[in-house]
XYZ file of C-alpha atoms in Angstrom:
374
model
C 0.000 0.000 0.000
C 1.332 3.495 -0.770
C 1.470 6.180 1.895
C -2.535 7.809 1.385
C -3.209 11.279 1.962
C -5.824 12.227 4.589
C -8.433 13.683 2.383
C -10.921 12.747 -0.335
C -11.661 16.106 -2.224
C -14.646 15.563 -4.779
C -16.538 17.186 -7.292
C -20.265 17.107 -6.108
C -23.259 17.692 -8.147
C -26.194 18.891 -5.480
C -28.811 20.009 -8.093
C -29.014 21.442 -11.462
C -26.565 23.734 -12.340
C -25.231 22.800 -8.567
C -21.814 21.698 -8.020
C -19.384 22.033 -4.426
C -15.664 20.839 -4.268
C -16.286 18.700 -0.802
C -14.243 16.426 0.774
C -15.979 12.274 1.043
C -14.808 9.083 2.896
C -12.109 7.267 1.367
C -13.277 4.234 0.092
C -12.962 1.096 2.852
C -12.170 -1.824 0.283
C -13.958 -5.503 0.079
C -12.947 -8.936 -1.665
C -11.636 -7.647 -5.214
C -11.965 -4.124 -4.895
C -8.751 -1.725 -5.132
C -8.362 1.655 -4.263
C -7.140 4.147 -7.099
C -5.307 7.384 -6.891
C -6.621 9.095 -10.404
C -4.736 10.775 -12.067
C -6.828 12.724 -15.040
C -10.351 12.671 -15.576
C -12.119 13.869 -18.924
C -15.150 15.747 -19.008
C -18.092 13.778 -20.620
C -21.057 15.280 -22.698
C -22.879 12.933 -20.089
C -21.769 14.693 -17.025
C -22.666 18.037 -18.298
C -25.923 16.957 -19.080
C -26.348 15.716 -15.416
C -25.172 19.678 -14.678
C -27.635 21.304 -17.011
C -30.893 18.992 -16.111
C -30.321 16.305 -12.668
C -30.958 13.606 -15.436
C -30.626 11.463 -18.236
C -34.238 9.445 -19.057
C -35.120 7.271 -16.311
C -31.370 7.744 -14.776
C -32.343 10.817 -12.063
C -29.948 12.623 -9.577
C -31.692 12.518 -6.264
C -28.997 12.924 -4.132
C -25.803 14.365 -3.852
C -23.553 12.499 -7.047
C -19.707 13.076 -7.406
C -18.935 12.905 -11.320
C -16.951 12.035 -13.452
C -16.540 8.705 -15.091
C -13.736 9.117 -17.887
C -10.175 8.596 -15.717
C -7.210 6.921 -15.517
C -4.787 6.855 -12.381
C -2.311 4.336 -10.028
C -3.291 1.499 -7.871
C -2.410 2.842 -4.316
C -4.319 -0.470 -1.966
C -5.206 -3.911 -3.018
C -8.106 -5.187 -1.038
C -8.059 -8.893 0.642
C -8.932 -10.820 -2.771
C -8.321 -8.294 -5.763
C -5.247 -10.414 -8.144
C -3.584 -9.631 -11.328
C -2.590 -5.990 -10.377
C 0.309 -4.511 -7.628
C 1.030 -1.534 -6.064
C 2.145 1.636 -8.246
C 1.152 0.239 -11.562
C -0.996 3.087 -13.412
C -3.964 2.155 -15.327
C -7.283 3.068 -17.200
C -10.600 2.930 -15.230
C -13.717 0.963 -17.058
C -16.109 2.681 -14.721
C -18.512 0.303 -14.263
C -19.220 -3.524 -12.773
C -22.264 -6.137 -13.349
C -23.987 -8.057 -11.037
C -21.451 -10.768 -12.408
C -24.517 -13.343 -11.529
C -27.464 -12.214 -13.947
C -27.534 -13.799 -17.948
C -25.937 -10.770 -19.243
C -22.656 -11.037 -17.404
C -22.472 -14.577 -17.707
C -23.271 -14.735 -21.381
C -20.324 -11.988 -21.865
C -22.344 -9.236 -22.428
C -21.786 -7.684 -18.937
C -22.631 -3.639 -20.409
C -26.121 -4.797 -20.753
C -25.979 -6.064 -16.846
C -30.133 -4.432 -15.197
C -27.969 -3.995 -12.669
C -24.780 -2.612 -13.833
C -23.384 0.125 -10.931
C -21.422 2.737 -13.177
C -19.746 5.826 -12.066
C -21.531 8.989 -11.750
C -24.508 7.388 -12.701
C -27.250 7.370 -10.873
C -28.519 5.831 -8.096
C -24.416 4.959 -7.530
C -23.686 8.537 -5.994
C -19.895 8.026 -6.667
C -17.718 9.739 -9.888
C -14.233 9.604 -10.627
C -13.546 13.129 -10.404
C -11.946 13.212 -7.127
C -8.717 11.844 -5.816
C -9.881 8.375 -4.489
C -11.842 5.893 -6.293
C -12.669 2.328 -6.331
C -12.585 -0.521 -8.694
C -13.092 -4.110 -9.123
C -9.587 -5.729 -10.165
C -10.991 -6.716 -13.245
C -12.292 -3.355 -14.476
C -8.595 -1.764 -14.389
C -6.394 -2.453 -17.161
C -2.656 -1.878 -16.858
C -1.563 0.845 -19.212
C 1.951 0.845 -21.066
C 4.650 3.692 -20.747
C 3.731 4.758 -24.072
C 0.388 5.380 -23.176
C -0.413 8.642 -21.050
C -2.225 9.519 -18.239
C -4.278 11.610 -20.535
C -4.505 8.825 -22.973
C -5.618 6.452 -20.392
C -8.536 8.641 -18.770
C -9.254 9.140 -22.729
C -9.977 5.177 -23.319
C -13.234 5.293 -21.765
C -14.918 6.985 -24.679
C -12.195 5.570 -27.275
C -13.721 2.087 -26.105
C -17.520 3.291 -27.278
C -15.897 3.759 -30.543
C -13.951 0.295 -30.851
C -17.340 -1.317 -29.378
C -19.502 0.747 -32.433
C -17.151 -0.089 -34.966
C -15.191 -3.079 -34.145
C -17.809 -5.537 -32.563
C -20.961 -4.464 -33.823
C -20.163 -2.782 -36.858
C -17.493 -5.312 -37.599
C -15.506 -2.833 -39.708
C -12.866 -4.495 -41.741
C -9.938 -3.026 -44.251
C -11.453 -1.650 -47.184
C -14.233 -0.667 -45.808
C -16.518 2.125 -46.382
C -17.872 3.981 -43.715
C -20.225 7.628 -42.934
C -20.225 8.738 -39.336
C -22.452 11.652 -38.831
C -21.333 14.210 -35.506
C -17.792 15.307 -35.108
C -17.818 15.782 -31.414
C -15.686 13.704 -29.128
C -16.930 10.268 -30.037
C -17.636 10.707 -33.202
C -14.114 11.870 -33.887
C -12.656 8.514 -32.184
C -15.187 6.530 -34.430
C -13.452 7.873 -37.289
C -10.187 7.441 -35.869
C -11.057 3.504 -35.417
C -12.232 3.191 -38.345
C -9.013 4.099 -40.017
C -7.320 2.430 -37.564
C -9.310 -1.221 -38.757
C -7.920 -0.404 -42.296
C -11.453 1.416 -43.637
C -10.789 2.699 -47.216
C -13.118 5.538 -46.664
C -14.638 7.692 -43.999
C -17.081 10.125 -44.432
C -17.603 12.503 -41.425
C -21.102 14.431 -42.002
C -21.612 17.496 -39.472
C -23.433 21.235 -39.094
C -20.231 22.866 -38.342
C -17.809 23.635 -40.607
C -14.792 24.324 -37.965
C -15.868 20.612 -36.855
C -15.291 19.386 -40.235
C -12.071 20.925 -41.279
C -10.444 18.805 -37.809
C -12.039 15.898 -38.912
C -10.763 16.027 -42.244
C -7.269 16.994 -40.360
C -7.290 14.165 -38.033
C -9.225 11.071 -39.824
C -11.565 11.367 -41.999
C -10.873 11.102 -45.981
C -14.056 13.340 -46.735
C -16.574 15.752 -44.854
C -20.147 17.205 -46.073
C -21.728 20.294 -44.439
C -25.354 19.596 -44.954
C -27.553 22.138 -46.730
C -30.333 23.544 -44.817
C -34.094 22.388 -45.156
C -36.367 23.815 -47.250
C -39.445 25.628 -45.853
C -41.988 23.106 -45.405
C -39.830 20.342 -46.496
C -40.311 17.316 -44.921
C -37.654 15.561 -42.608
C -38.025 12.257 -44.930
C -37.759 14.128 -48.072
C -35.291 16.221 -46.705
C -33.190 12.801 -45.389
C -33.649 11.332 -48.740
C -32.156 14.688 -50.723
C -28.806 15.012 -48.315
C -28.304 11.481 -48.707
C -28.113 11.913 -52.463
C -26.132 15.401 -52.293
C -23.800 13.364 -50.398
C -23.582 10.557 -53.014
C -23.024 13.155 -55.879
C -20.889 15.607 -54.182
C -18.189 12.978 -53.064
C -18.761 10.798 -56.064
C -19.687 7.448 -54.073
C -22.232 4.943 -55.672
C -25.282 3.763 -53.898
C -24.189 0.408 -54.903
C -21.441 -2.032 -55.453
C -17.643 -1.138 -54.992
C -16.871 1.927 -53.160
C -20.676 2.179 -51.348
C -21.308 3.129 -47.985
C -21.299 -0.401 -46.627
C -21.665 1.363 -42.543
C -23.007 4.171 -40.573
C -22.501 5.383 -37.261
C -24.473 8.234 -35.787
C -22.690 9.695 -33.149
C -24.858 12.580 -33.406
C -28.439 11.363 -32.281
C -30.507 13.973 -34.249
C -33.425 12.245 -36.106
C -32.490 13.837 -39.894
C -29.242 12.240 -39.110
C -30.437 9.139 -38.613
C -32.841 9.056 -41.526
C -30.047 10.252 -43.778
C -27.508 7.399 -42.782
C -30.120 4.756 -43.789
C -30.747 6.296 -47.217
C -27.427 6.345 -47.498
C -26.123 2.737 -46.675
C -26.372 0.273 -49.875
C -28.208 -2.760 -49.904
C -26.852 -5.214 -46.450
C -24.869 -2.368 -44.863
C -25.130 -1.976 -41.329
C -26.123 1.106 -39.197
C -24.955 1.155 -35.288
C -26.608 4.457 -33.112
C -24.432 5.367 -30.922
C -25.374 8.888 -30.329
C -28.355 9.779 -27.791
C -30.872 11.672 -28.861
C -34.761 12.010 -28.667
C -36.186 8.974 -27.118
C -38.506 8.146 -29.748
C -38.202 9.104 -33.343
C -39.571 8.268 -37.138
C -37.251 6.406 -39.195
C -37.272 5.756 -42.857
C -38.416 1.664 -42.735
C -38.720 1.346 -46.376
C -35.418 1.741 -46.922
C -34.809 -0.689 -43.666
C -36.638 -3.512 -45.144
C -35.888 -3.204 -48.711
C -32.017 -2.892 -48.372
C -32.359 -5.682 -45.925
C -30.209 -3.282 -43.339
C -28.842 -4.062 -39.689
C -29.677 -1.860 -37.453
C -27.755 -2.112 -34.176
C -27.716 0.139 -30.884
C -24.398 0.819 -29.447
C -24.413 0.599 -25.432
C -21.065 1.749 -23.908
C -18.351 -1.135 -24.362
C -17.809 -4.360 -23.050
C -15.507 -7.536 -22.956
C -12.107 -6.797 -25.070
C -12.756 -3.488 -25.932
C -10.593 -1.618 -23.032
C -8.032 -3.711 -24.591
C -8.373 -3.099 -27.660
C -8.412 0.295 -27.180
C -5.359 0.610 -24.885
C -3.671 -1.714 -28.119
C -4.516 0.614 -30.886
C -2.915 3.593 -28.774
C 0.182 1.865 -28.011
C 1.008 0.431 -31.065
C 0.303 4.512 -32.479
C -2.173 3.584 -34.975
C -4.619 5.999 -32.631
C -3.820 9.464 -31.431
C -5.609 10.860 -28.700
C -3.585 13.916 -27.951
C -5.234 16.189 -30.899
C -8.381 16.101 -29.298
C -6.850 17.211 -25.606
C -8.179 21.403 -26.346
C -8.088 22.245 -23.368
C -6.746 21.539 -19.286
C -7.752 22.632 -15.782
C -7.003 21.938 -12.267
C -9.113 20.119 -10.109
C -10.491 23.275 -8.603
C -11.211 25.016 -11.408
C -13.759 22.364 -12.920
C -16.371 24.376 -12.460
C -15.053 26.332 -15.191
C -13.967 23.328 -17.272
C -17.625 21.942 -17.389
C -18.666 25.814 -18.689
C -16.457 25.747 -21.498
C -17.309 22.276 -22.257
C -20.832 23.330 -21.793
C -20.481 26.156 -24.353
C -18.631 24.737 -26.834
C -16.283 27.171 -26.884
C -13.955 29.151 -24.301
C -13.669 32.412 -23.802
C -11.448 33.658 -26.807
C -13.706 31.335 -28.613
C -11.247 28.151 -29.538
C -13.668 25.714 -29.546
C -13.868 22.378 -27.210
C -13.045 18.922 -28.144
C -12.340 17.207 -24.849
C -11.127 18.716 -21.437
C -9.312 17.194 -18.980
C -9.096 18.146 -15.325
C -5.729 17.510 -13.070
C -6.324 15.608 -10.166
C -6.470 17.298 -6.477
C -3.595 18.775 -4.962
């Protein structure tokens, strides 16, 4: 065990728009649990959403909630049972742990646990944005000297990409693929994509500054949507982008060189439409993106392409690994999307910027990452 400081500080959310820097217990360990120093923590559009409204769908703050869920940091206590990791070794926290007992887990499929406990998510009151946190053994992997601290706290939403587009999507070399949303995870979708070998990658988004750092950091083309007609239709409007796309990058609907997957990292409805006009005949779609609960989509072209159409629910078995792989063998970057830093006690500050988009000399915001306590 390393020598532990006294204190706990943590980032508390109280209420909307209601956040205190208090200190909590240190965690007493059990069994397999270990205790964590963390070392960075990345701000998630989920934890600012938690900020701005107390809750996402049925998930509802009701009582004080430390956040924070994207971290990496150095095993500092081992409790009684936890094996396979020592003292001082620095890894990436997979923030959250299945029942281990229910069919999910068992069959492997332990992200779709009823009764998964995951960080900063509610009712488990505990976040990794504070100095002390604790794990299962098996949800910390060991990360190599090549990879960072602020690569490690960055796997967590690297590993929704390699789950979109490497077990569910199944992306292969050579294939084609149009990801609509450059934020944060859409970004890393692209990046695994090229990473798998993907001939093609089409990032589709509103914002031109969004696009021109795609285009910089992954993607092999970008298309800046026209705006909808007045009294257009959504579906009409879906099916129109989807063939301005087509023409204005010169891609067929069918046969060599087609848009063979989709991930929508955005979770707007048009966006959604669009990608499944856009697929060819037995390409898959994967939603990754959150958006409106319930939404029209174009079933026509569903049924007649003969599409899959997948959801895309954090990450699970292999993909921390995989992610942790592709960054340490360089075929990943993470450190172009690192915009901006604070310290621990400024992260009221860092969730505003990351809230706005932008800071205040108007750079905009990829991904923030906040320094652990002092």
């Amino acid at each position: 065990m390393c020598q532990l400081k006294s204190d706990n500080p943590s980032f508390v959310l109280h209420g909307v728009e209601d956040v205190k820097i208090e200190n909590r217990p240190i965690p007493e360990l059990e069994n397999d649990e270990v205790l964590v120093e963390v070392a960075k923590t990345g701000i998630c559009g989920s934890d600012v959403h938690y900020l701005q409204h107390g809750k996402i769908g049925s998930f509802v703050v009701k009582e004080p909630m430390c956040l924070g869920h994207e971290s990496s940091g150095k095993v500092v206590k081992l409790g009684p049972k936890a094996a396979g990791l020592k003292v001082g070794q620095r890894v990436a926290l997979e923030p959250g742990m299945g029942c281990r007992t229910c069919d999910m887990c068992k069959g492997g499929l332990y992200e779709l646990c009823p009764n998964m406990t995951f960080a900063a998510t509610p009712p488990y009151i505990y976040g990794t944005l504070c100095r002390y946190y604790k794990l299962v053994a098996d949800m910390l992997h060991p990360i190599p000297d090549a990879v960072s601290d602020e690569d490690g706290a960055m796997m967590e939403p690297l590993s929704v990409a390699v789950h979109s587009l490497s077990k569910l999507a199944k992306c292969k070399s050579g294939d084609n693929v149009v990801i609509f949303g450059a934020g944060p995870v859409g970004l890393l979708c692209m990046a695994v994509a090229k990473a798998l070998g993907a001939a093609r990658i089409v990032a589709v988004d509103i914002q031109q500054e969004r696009l021109d750092f795609a285009k910089s950091y992954a993607a092999t083309d970008v298309f800046l949507p026209p705006k909808k007609n007045d009294g257009e239709d959504m579906d009409v409007y879906a099916e129109r982008i989807s063939a301005e796309i087509l023409a204005a990058l010169d891609i067929p609907a069918i046969g060599s060189g087609a848009l063979n997957i989709c991930i929508d990292a955005s979770g707007a409805a048009v966006c959604i439409a669009t990608g499944l006009h856009l697929l060819r005949p037995d390409g898959t779609f994967v939603q990754v993106g959150m958006g409106a609960p319930t939404i029209p989509i174009p079933m026509f072209a569903i049924v007649t392409k003969q599409l899959r159409v997948l959801g895309s629910f954090r990450y699970g078995q292999g993909d921390y690994p995989l992610a942790i792989s592709l960054v340490s063998r360089g075929l990943v970057d993470l450190k172009p999307l690192v915009t901006h830093r604070y310290k621990f006690q400024d992260a009221r500050e860092a969730f505003d910027i990351t809230k706005a988009g932008k800071d205040k000399d108007g750079k905009p915001v990829i991904k923030v990452i906040i320094d652990p306590p002092q």
